[in-house]
């Protein structure tokens, strides 16, 4: 009987991508089959996140549960990967001695050999190093079902925002060779994929020099990838304001395959807070980028990340963030209360703001953005949208996503699954919008 692997993923899309790779790798090398039931697993993998304290706590909660399972099934192996593994290293063995393997985001390709060592020597294994970009050379071809695929184009981050653990847990920015990315996208399209999501902590910091000395930046990579005929829609996440150059902005005007939506983290609307965060831009500069993006693509919707209650954030700073939200007219947000992370410079700053004040500020931000999002949805009435149909939900009834991430229901006489179609939005009153074929 094939052995079974259970993977629990915490955190960002990069981790989701890495978990798919882990499942693939263990299947390729050792024939492991995925299970959704932790109890049935021979190998339990926690792919962890340490971006905020709460995310980290969840890992130790899970480990407590798995310990009990392992007591009843001593042959069960436990592996901890991802950013908590990278940050905590062998401290995890001290807190949870029943863990067998600790691996980092850049050493996941070594999991199967680490498992072999563990079984051979009956010894716990750890490797949380950053061996450049070699992991991609060791990963088997990705398999997908459906129309949409993720491709990681770069790893890590070299921005060192004062609050953030990512540069320490995932390492500095490294870009994958453009040829490898193109090859991976082609393989995905051969499996039916028509939409690709380019992933990285700062995708627009992408830079690669090929053997002939040609340099590719992110805009060039997008334009290159878009030449693959079968590919119909391109998305990316996450981009950084400081790397938004003219050629990338022009892609939103000229490249018809690029979705007219961008997630561009701002964090705060106050220059003082932005400086303390070491974001290296002013609010006005961010606003200028948005102005150019709207000139290139008038209907583009913008989502963002916000940190609320950064040490020293005053009420007037918070008011500036609220004003920025209105001026930029954000559509959606991932917003969280600041969480001090060990080892980051901001963790040493004095934080005098009450938790109750931070919660109130967070709610104000989220309510305002939700209201704006609703208005954007209302404004979609009678507009034409491009939908990638992913699901049949009834007789002649289908569901898919627009460029700007709305779920649209469509009635169609013929099978439109896995197709990119143009629809006119005729009803915005329900949770999902309704569209008719153009
Ligand atoms: N590369 C992205 C950020 C990736 S981290 C960028 O361009 O900024 C994802 C988000 O987590 C960040 O944008 C930030 O809003 C949030 N985050 C990171 N560290 C945090 C912390 N210590 N406390 C609260 N939120 C944090
Ligand atoms: Fe983190 Fe800032 Fe990089 S938020 S991922 S250090 S851009």
Short mmCIF file of C-alpha atoms and ligand atoms in Angstrom, two decimals:
data_model
loop_
_atom_site.label_atom_id
_atom_site.label_comp_id
_atom_site.label_asym_id
_atom_site.label_seq_id
_atom_site.Cartn_x
_atom_site.Cartn_y
_atom_site.Cartn_z
CA UNK A 1 0.00 0.00 0.00
CA UNK A 2 1.36 3.46 -0.82
CA UNK A 3 2.31 5.59 2.14
CA UNK A 4 0.28 8.68 2.90
CA UNK A 5 1.26 12.30 3.43
CA UNK A 6 -0.83 14.95 5.19
CA UNK A 7 0.18 18.58 4.67
CA UNK A 8 -1.17 21.48 6.69
CA UNK A 9 -0.36 24.86 5.15
CA UNK A 10 -0.28 28.14 7.04
CA UNK A 11 0.19 31.62 5.59
CA UNK A 12 0.81 33.03 2.17
CA UNK A 13 0.40 31.89 -1.43
CA UNK A 14 4.10 31.08 -1.61
CA UNK A 15 3.52 28.50 1.11
CA UNK A 16 0.52 27.09 -0.79
CA UNK A 17 2.76 26.75 -3.81
CA UNK A 18 5.54 25.14 -1.75
CA UNK A 19 3.07 22.65 -0.25
CA UNK A 20 1.98 21.57 -3.74
CA UNK A 21 5.65 21.07 -4.55
CA UNK A 22 6.22 19.00 -1.38
CA UNK A 23 3.26 16.73 -2.22
CA UNK A 24 4.54 16.34 -5.78
CA UNK A 25 8.08 15.65 -4.69
CA UNK A 26 7.15 13.00 -2.13
CA UNK A 27 4.90 11.35 -4.69
CA UNK A 28 7.60 11.42 -7.34
CA UNK A 29 10.42 10.08 -5.13
CA UNK A 30 8.61 7.84 -2.69
CA UNK A 31 5.11 7.25 -4.07
CA UNK A 32 3.40 9.04 -1.18
CA UNK A 33 -0.30 9.76 -1.75
CA UNK A 34 -1.99 12.82 -0.30
CA UNK A 35 -4.57 12.35 2.46
CA UNK A 36 -6.92 14.90 4.00
CA UNK A 37 -6.96 12.88 7.22
CA UNK A 38 -4.10 13.46 9.59
CA UNK A 39 -4.85 10.18 11.44
CA UNK A 40 -4.20 8.15 8.27
CA UNK A 41 -0.87 9.79 7.50
CA UNK A 42 2.56 8.15 7.63
CA UNK A 43 4.12 11.58 7.22
CA UNK A 44 2.61 14.78 8.62
CA UNK A 45 4.07 18.02 7.27
CA UNK A 46 3.34 21.42 8.79
CA UNK A 47 4.28 24.14 6.31
CA UNK A 48 4.40 27.06 8.70
CA UNK A 49 4.14 30.87 8.74
CA UNK A 50 5.79 33.31 11.16
CA UNK A 51 4.59 36.64 9.74
CA UNK A 52 2.59 37.38 12.91
CA UNK A 53 2.65 35.91 16.41
CA UNK A 54 -0.77 34.33 16.01
CA UNK A 55 0.35 32.40 12.94
CA UNK A 56 3.27 31.02 14.94
CA UNK A 57 1.13 30.03 17.93
CA UNK A 58 -1.10 27.96 15.64
CA UNK A 59 1.90 25.78 14.74
CA UNK A 60 2.59 24.83 18.34
CA UNK A 61 -1.13 24.19 18.93
CA UNK A 62 -1.12 21.77 15.98
CA UNK A 63 2.04 20.07 17.17
CA UNK A 64 0.37 19.35 20.51
CA UNK A 65 -2.44 17.56 18.66
CA UNK A 66 -0.07 15.59 16.45
CA UNK A 67 1.92 14.46 19.49
CA UNK A 68 -1.13 12.57 20.74
CA UNK A 69 -1.62 10.92 17.35
CA UNK A 70 2.01 9.85 17.28
CA UNK A 71 1.69 8.26 20.72
CA UNK A 72 -0.91 5.90 19.25
CA UNK A 73 1.03 5.44 16.00
CA UNK A 74 4.78 5.66 16.72
CA UNK A 75 5.71 5.01 13.06
CA UNK A 76 4.18 8.38 12.10
CA UNK A 77 6.83 10.89 11.01
CA UNK A 78 6.46 14.60 11.71
CA UNK A 79 8.16 17.26 9.60
CA UNK A 80 8.03 21.02 10.23
CA UNK A 81 8.85 23.29 7.28
CA UNK A 82 8.33 26.91 6.26
CA UNK A 83 9.14 30.16 8.04
CA UNK A 84 8.72 29.06 11.70
CA UNK A 85 11.14 26.21 10.98
CA UNK A 86 13.55 28.70 9.44
CA UNK A 87 13.25 31.16 12.31
CA UNK A 88 13.18 28.73 15.25
CA UNK A 89 15.52 26.05 13.89
CA UNK A 90 16.35 23.37 16.46
CA UNK A 91 14.42 25.23 19.17
CA UNK A 92 11.48 23.31 17.74
CA UNK A 93 13.13 20.03 18.78
CA UNK A 94 13.49 21.47 22.31
CA UNK A 95 9.83 22.43 22.53
CA UNK A 96 8.55 19.42 20.59
CA UNK A 97 11.10 16.57 20.78
CA UNK A 98 8.76 14.21 18.90
CA UNK A 99 9.35 16.19 15.66
CA UNK A 100 11.50 14.15 13.23
CA UNK A 101 12.47 16.66 10.53
CA UNK A 102 12.90 20.44 10.33
CA UNK A 103 13.35 21.98 6.88
CA UNK A 104 13.17 25.56 5.56
CA UNK A 105 11.41 27.19 2.59
CA UNK A 106 14.59 26.82 0.49
CA UNK A 107 15.36 23.20 1.43
CA UNK A 108 12.00 21.56 0.85
CA UNK A 109 13.45 19.62 -2.09
CA UNK A 110 15.63 17.75 0.42
CA UNK A 111 12.69 16.41 2.43
CA UNK A 112 12.72 12.92 0.93
CA UNK A 113 16.46 12.41 1.53
CA UNK A 114 16.11 13.80 5.06
CA UNK A 115 13.33 11.30 5.68
CA UNK A 116 15.57 8.49 4.41
CA UNK A 117 18.36 9.56 6.79
CA UNK A 118 15.92 9.76 9.64
CA UNK A 119 14.64 6.24 8.96
CA UNK A 120 18.12 4.79 8.44
CA UNK A 121 19.75 6.31 11.50
CA UNK A 122 16.68 6.82 13.66
CA UNK A 123 17.87 10.39 14.21
CA UNK A 124 16.11 13.71 13.84
CA UNK A 125 17.17 15.83 10.84
CA UNK A 126 17.43 19.59 10.33
CA UNK A 127 18.33 21.75 7.32
CA UNK A 128 17.14 25.35 7.20
CA UNK A 129 19.90 26.73 4.96
CA UNK A 130 19.43 28.96 1.88
CA UNK A 131 21.13 27.09 -0.96
CA UNK A 132 20.51 29.82 -3.61
CA UNK A 133 17.82 28.76 -6.07
CA UNK A 134 18.73 25.07 -6.39
CA UNK A 135 15.41 23.81 -5.08
CA UNK A 136 13.76 24.44 -8.43
CA UNK A 137 16.27 22.16 -10.17
CA UNK A 138 15.13 19.31 -7.97
CA UNK A 139 11.40 19.66 -8.21
CA UNK A 140 9.45 17.32 -10.47
CA UNK A 141 7.05 18.78 -12.99
CA UNK A 142 4.03 20.35 -11.41
CA UNK A 143 0.67 18.78 -11.97
CA UNK A 144 -2.54 20.75 -11.93
CA UNK A 145 -6.18 20.12 -12.41
CA UNK A 146 -8.24 23.00 -13.68
CA UNK A 147 -7.51 26.09 -15.61
CA UNK A 148 -5.33 28.13 -13.28
CA UNK A 149 -1.73 27.53 -12.26
CA UNK A 150 0.85 29.15 -9.98
CA UNK A 151 4.47 29.64 -10.93
CA UNK A 152 7.07 30.96 -8.52
CA UNK A 153 9.38 33.37 -10.35
CA UNK A 154 11.53 34.63 -7.48
CA UNK A 155 12.23 33.82 -3.89
CA UNK A 156 12.86 35.84 -0.76
CA UNK A 157 13.02 39.56 -0.08
CA UNK A 158 15.86 42.07 0.28
CA UNK A 159 13.78 45.04 1.43
CA UNK A 160 14.14 44.54 5.18
CA UNK A 161 11.08 46.51 6.29
CA UNK A 162 11.64 47.09 9.99
CA UNK A 163 8.68 44.93 11.08
CA UNK A 164 9.08 41.91 8.81
CA UNK A 165 10.67 38.46 9.23
CA UNK A 166 10.55 37.42 5.58
CA UNK A 167 14.14 38.41 4.62
CA UNK A 168 15.40 36.35 7.57
CA UNK A 169 13.17 33.32 7.07
CA UNK A 170 13.09 33.06 3.26
CA UNK A 171 16.43 34.71 2.47
CA UNK A 172 17.29 37.51 0.05
CA UNK A 173 15.72 38.06 -3.37
CA UNK A 174 16.77 35.51 -5.97
CA UNK A 175 15.19 35.31 -9.42
CA UNK A 176 14.65 32.06 -11.29
CA UNK A 177 16.05 31.79 -14.83
CA UNK A 178 13.49 33.10 -17.35
CA UNK A 179 13.96 29.97 -19.52
CA UNK A 180 12.91 27.74 -16.61
CA UNK A 181 9.86 29.88 -15.90
CA UNK A 182 8.77 29.81 -19.55
CA UNK A 183 9.28 26.05 -19.67
CA UNK A 184 7.15 25.60 -16.55
CA UNK A 185 4.38 27.80 -17.94
CA UNK A 186 4.40 25.85 -21.23
CA UNK A 187 4.13 22.56 -19.33
CA UNK A 188 1.18 23.93 -17.39
CA UNK A 189 -0.58 25.09 -20.55
CA UNK A 190 -0.06 21.60 -21.98
CA UNK A 191 -2.14 20.36 -19.05
CA UNK A 192 -4.95 22.78 -19.89
CA UNK A 193 -3.97 25.82 -17.82
CA UNK A 194 -5.04 29.12 -19.40
CA UNK A 195 -4.41 31.46 -16.45
CA UNK A 196 -1.11 31.83 -14.69
CA UNK A 197 -0.38 33.51 -11.37
CA UNK A 198 3.24 34.62 -11.06
CA UNK A 199 4.31 34.37 -7.43
CA UNK A 200 7.01 35.94 -5.28
CA UNK A 201 7.42 38.21 -2.25
CA UNK A 202 8.33 41.08 -4.61
CA UNK A 203 7.67 39.86 -8.13
CA UNK A 204 8.55 43.21 -9.67
CA UNK A 205 12.08 43.00 -8.26
CA UNK A 206 12.53 40.17 -10.78
CA UNK A 207 15.80 40.49 -12.68
CA UNK A 208 17.59 37.81 -14.66
CA UNK A 209 20.57 37.84 -17.01
CA UNK A 210 20.71 34.98 -19.50
CA UNK A 211 23.82 33.29 -20.90
CA UNK A 212 24.03 35.76 -23.78
CA UNK A 213 23.97 38.68 -21.36
CA UNK A 214 20.38 39.77 -22.05
CA UNK A 215 18.63 41.11 -18.99
CA UNK A 216 14.97 40.50 -18.27
CA UNK A 217 13.04 42.60 -15.81
CA UNK A 218 9.53 41.76 -14.65
CA UNK A 219 7.75 43.63 -17.45
CA UNK A 220 9.85 41.79 -20.02
CA UNK A 221 9.10 38.47 -18.36
CA UNK A 222 5.35 39.19 -18.52
CA UNK A 223 5.56 40.16 -22.18
CA UNK A 224 7.63 37.07 -22.92
CA UNK A 225 5.23 34.72 -21.14
CA UNK A 226 2.21 36.30 -22.79
CA UNK A 227 3.50 35.13 -26.16
CA UNK A 228 2.52 31.57 -25.24
CA UNK A 229 -0.64 31.25 -27.34
CA UNK A 230 -2.59 28.92 -25.06
CA UNK A 231 -2.15 31.25 -22.11
CA UNK A 232 -5.00 33.73 -21.84
CA UNK A 233 -4.73 35.56 -18.54
CA UNK A 234 -1.77 36.56 -16.37
CA UNK A 235 -1.88 37.66 -12.75
CA UNK A 236 0.87 38.33 -10.25
CA UNK A 237 1.34 38.77 -6.52
CA UNK A 238 2.90 40.48 -4.55
CA UNK A 239 4.46 43.58 -6.04
CA UNK A 240 6.29 46.38 -4.23
CA UNK A 241 5.72 50.13 -4.76
CA UNK A 242 9.45 50.83 -5.08
CA UNK A 243 9.80 48.54 -8.09
CA UNK A 244 6.85 49.86 -10.10
CA UNK A 245 8.72 51.11 -13.18
CA UNK A 246 7.21 52.67 -16.32
CA UNK A 247 7.53 49.49 -18.38
CA UNK A 248 5.53 47.49 -15.84
CA UNK A 249 2.88 50.22 -15.68
CA UNK A 250 2.73 50.20 -19.51
CA UNK A 251 2.07 46.44 -19.44
CA UNK A 252 -1.34 47.26 -17.95
CA UNK A 253 -2.05 49.39 -21.03
CA UNK A 254 -0.46 47.24 -23.73
CA UNK A 255 -0.55 43.63 -22.63
CA UNK A 256 -4.10 42.41 -23.13
CA UNK A 257 -3.49 39.18 -21.22
CA UNK A 258 -2.60 40.95 -17.97
CA UNK A 259 -5.55 41.17 -15.54
CA UNK A 260 -6.47 44.78 -14.73
CA UNK A 261 -6.02 44.31 -11.01
CA UNK A 262 -3.07 44.91 -8.71
CA UNK A 263 -2.21 44.11 -5.12
CA UNK A 264 0.23 46.81 -4.05
CA UNK A 265 0.97 46.92 -0.30
CA UNK A 266 0.99 50.45 1.15
CA UNK A 267 1.01 49.57 4.92
CA UNK A 268 0.22 53.15 6.05
CA UNK A 269 -0.77 56.56 4.68
CA UNK A 270 1.50 58.48 7.06
CA UNK A 271 5.02 59.39 5.95
CA UNK A 272 6.24 59.27 9.52
CA UNK A 273 5.03 55.70 10.00
CA UNK A 274 6.27 54.68 6.54
CA UNK A 275 9.73 55.99 7.47
CA UNK A 276 9.72 54.10 10.77
CA UNK A 277 8.67 50.98 8.85
CA UNK A 278 11.62 51.55 6.46
CA UNK A 279 9.32 51.30 3.45
CA UNK A 280 11.44 53.85 1.55
CA UNK A 281 8.60 55.70 -0.16
CA UNK A 282 6.39 58.67 0.68
CA UNK A 283 2.62 58.54 0.46
CA UNK A 284 2.73 61.03 -2.43
CA UNK A 285 5.03 58.71 -4.38
CA UNK A 286 2.61 55.82 -3.86
CA UNK A 287 -0.25 58.07 -5.00
CA UNK A 288 1.72 59.01 -8.11
CA UNK A 289 2.17 55.34 -9.04
CA UNK A 290 -1.57 54.79 -8.74
CA UNK A 291 -2.24 57.84 -10.92
CA UNK A 292 0.01 56.39 -13.63
CA UNK A 293 -1.57 52.95 -13.30
CA UNK A 294 -5.04 54.47 -13.73
CA UNK A 295 -3.86 56.44 -16.75
CA UNK A 296 -2.61 53.16 -18.26
CA UNK A 297 -5.67 51.13 -17.29
CA UNK A 298 -8.64 53.31 -16.22
CA UNK A 299 -10.72 50.53 -14.62
CA UNK A 300 -7.92 48.87 -12.68
CA UNK A 301 -8.86 47.91 -9.10
CA UNK A 302 -6.31 48.17 -6.34
CA UNK A 303 -5.96 46.05 -3.23
CA UNK A 304 -3.38 46.51 -0.50
CA UNK A 305 -1.84 45.42 2.81
CA UNK A 306 -2.12 47.57 5.94
CA UNK A 307 -0.43 47.33 9.30
CA UNK A 308 -2.40 49.02 12.07
CA UNK A 309 -0.92 50.18 15.37
CA UNK A 310 2.74 50.22 14.37
CA UNK A 311 4.78 51.52 17.37
CA UNK A 312 4.33 55.30 17.60
CA UNK A 313 1.31 55.45 15.26
CA UNK A 314 -0.72 58.44 16.48
CA UNK A 315 -4.34 59.20 15.85
CA UNK A 316 -3.28 61.76 13.27
CA UNK A 317 -1.21 59.07 11.47
CA UNK A 318 -4.28 56.86 11.47
CA UNK A 319 -6.40 59.69 10.02
CA UNK A 320 -3.82 60.01 7.23
CA UNK A 321 -4.25 56.30 6.46
CA UNK A 322 -8.04 56.72 6.31
CA UNK A 323 -7.62 59.69 3.96
CA UNK A 324 -5.24 57.67 1.77
CA UNK A 325 -7.77 54.83 1.60
CA UNK A 326 -10.35 57.26 0.24
CA UNK A 327 -7.97 59.01 -2.14
CA UNK A 328 -6.57 55.80 -3.63
CA UNK A 329 -10.05 54.27 -3.51
CA UNK A 330 -8.77 50.83 -2.49
CA UNK A 331 -11.02 47.92 -3.34
CA UNK A 332 -9.82 45.28 -0.88
CA UNK A 333 -7.32 44.85 1.92
CA UNK A 334 -5.36 42.40 3.99
CA UNK A 335 -5.09 44.40 7.18
CA UNK A 336 -3.71 43.32 10.53
CA UNK A 337 -2.64 44.75 13.87
CA UNK A 338 1.14 45.06 14.11
CA UNK A 339 2.77 42.03 15.71
CA UNK A 340 6.34 42.42 17.05
CA UNK A 341 8.56 39.77 15.50
CA UNK A 342 11.70 38.61 17.32
CA UNK A 343 14.91 39.69 15.61
CA UNK A 344 13.36 42.54 13.59
CA UNK A 345 14.38 46.18 14.34
CA UNK A 346 10.81 47.31 15.07
CA UNK A 347 10.54 44.79 17.90
CA UNK A 348 12.76 47.13 19.96
CA UNK A 349 10.49 50.17 19.49
CA UNK A 350 8.36 51.30 22.37
CA UNK A 351 4.69 50.64 21.77
CA UNK A 352 2.34 52.70 23.94
CA UNK A 353 -0.92 52.37 22.00
CA UNK A 354 -3.68 50.42 23.73
CA UNK A 355 -4.87 47.21 22.08
CA UNK A 356 -8.45 48.52 22.25
CA UNK A 357 -7.40 51.61 20.22
CA UNK A 358 -5.63 49.42 17.65
CA UNK A 359 -8.72 47.23 17.29
CA UNK A 360 -10.87 50.29 16.71
CA UNK A 361 -8.47 51.65 14.08
CA UNK A 362 -8.40 48.28 12.32
CA UNK A 363 -12.19 48.18 12.23
CA UNK A 364 -12.38 51.70 10.80
CA UNK A 365 -9.96 50.77 8.03
CA UNK A 366 -11.71 47.51 7.21
CA UNK A 367 -15.21 49.06 7.25
CA UNK A 368 -14.15 51.90 4.96
CA UNK A 369 -12.50 49.57 2.44
CA UNK A 370 -15.46 47.16 2.52
CA UNK A 371 -17.76 50.09 1.69
CA UNK A 372 -15.54 51.13 -1.22
CA UNK A 373 -15.39 47.54 -2.46
CA UNK A 374 -19.19 47.38 -2.43
CA UNK A 375 -19.37 50.57 -4.48
CA UNK A 376 -16.91 49.13 -7.01
CA UNK A 377 -19.14 46.06 -7.29
CA UNK A 378 -22.24 48.23 -7.84
CA UNK A 379 -20.38 50.16 -10.52
CA UNK A 380 -19.86 46.94 -12.46
CA UNK A 381 -23.55 46.87 -13.48
CA UNK A 382 -23.86 46.95 -17.30
CA UNK A 383 -20.08 46.74 -17.75
CA UNK A 384 -18.34 44.09 -19.83
CA UNK A 385 -16.05 41.76 -17.93
CA UNK A 386 -13.68 38.96 -18.79
CA UNK A 387 -14.49 35.80 -16.83
CA UNK A 388 -12.52 32.61 -16.46
CA UNK A 389 -15.16 29.93 -15.93
CA UNK A 390 -14.11 27.34 -13.37
CA UNK A 391 -17.22 25.50 -12.25
CA UNK A 392 -20.62 24.23 -13.40
CA UNK A 393 -23.20 24.99 -10.70
CA UNK A 394 -26.40 23.74 -12.33
CA UNK A 395 -28.03 22.94 -15.65
CA UNK A 396 -26.54 25.47 -18.10
CA UNK A 397 -25.25 27.45 -15.10
CA UNK A 398 -21.61 28.31 -14.54
CA UNK A 399 -19.38 30.27 -12.20
CA UNK A 400 -16.07 32.06 -12.67
CA UNK A 401 -13.88 34.99 -11.69
CA UNK A 402 -13.51 38.37 -13.32
CA UNK A 403 -10.15 40.11 -13.69
CA UNK A 404 -10.92 42.08 -10.54
CA UNK A 405 -11.71 38.94 -8.50
CA UNK A 406 -15.51 39.09 -8.41
CA UNK A 407 -17.40 35.82 -8.62
CA UNK A 408 -19.82 35.91 -11.54
CA UNK A 409 -22.62 33.43 -12.34
CA UNK A 410 -23.46 32.94 -15.99
CA UNK A 411 -26.13 31.04 -17.87
CA UNK A 412 -24.93 29.46 -21.09
CA UNK A 413 -26.42 26.90 -23.47
CA UNK A 414 -23.05 25.32 -24.29
CA UNK A 415 -20.26 24.07 -22.00
CA UNK A 416 -18.06 27.06 -21.16
CA UNK A 417 -15.93 25.46 -18.45
CA UNK A 418 -12.23 26.38 -18.52
CA UNK A 419 -12.89 29.14 -21.02
CA UNK A 420 -12.16 32.83 -20.82
CA UNK A 421 -15.35 34.54 -21.94
CA UNK A 422 -16.73 38.07 -22.19
CA UNK A 423 -19.91 38.77 -20.30
CA UNK A 424 -22.13 41.74 -19.56
CA UNK A 425 -22.99 42.18 -15.88
CA UNK A 426 -26.78 42.38 -15.50
CA UNK A 427 -27.33 41.98 -11.75
CA UNK A 428 -25.19 43.14 -8.82
CA UNK A 429 -27.77 42.77 -6.06
CA UNK A 430 -26.80 39.26 -4.89
CA UNK A 431 -23.59 37.97 -3.27
CA UNK A 432 -22.40 36.65 -6.62
CA UNK A 433 -22.90 38.89 -9.63
CA UNK A 434 -24.87 37.72 -12.66
CA UNK A 435 -23.55 38.00 -16.19
CA UNK A 436 -24.87 37.16 -19.65
CA UNK A 437 -22.81 36.03 -22.61
CA UNK A 438 -21.84 38.86 -24.92
N1 LIG B 1 6.22 41.78 -0.20
C1 LIG B 1 5.11 42.39 0.37
C2 LIG B 1 4.80 41.93 1.78
C3 LIG B 1 4.79 40.48 2.13
S1 LIG B 1 4.44 40.12 3.82
C4 LIG B 1 5.27 43.94 0.31
O1 LIG B 1 5.49 44.43 -0.74
O2 LIG B 1 5.13 44.65 1.29
C5 LIG B 1 2.68 40.25 3.77
C6 LIG B 1 2.07 41.29 4.65
O3 LIG B 1 2.12 40.89 6.02
C7 LIG B 1 2.78 42.63 4.66
O4 LIG B 1 2.44 43.40 3.55
C8 LIG B 1 2.33 43.24 5.95
O5 LIG B 1 1.15 44.00 5.78
C9 LIG B 1 2.04 42.02 6.83
N2 LIG B 1 3.04 41.91 7.91
C10 LIG B 1 4.35 41.62 7.77
N3 LIG B 1 4.96 41.66 8.98
C11 LIG B 1 4.01 41.99 9.89
C12 LIG B 1 4.03 42.20 11.31
N4 LIG B 1 5.15 42.09 12.00
N5 LIG B 1 2.86 42.51 11.92
C13 LIG B 1 1.71 42.64 11.20
N6 LIG B 1 1.63 42.46 9.87
C14 LIG B 1 2.76 42.14 9.21
FE1 LIG B 2 8.44 41.92 4.26
FE2 LIG B 2 8.85 44.36 3.42
FE3 LIG B 2 9.83 42.30 2.09
S1 LIG B 2 6.94 43.56 4.20
S2 LIG B 2 8.42 40.66 2.46
S3 LIG B 2 10.42 42.94 4.11
S4 LIG B 2 8.92 44.16 1.23
#
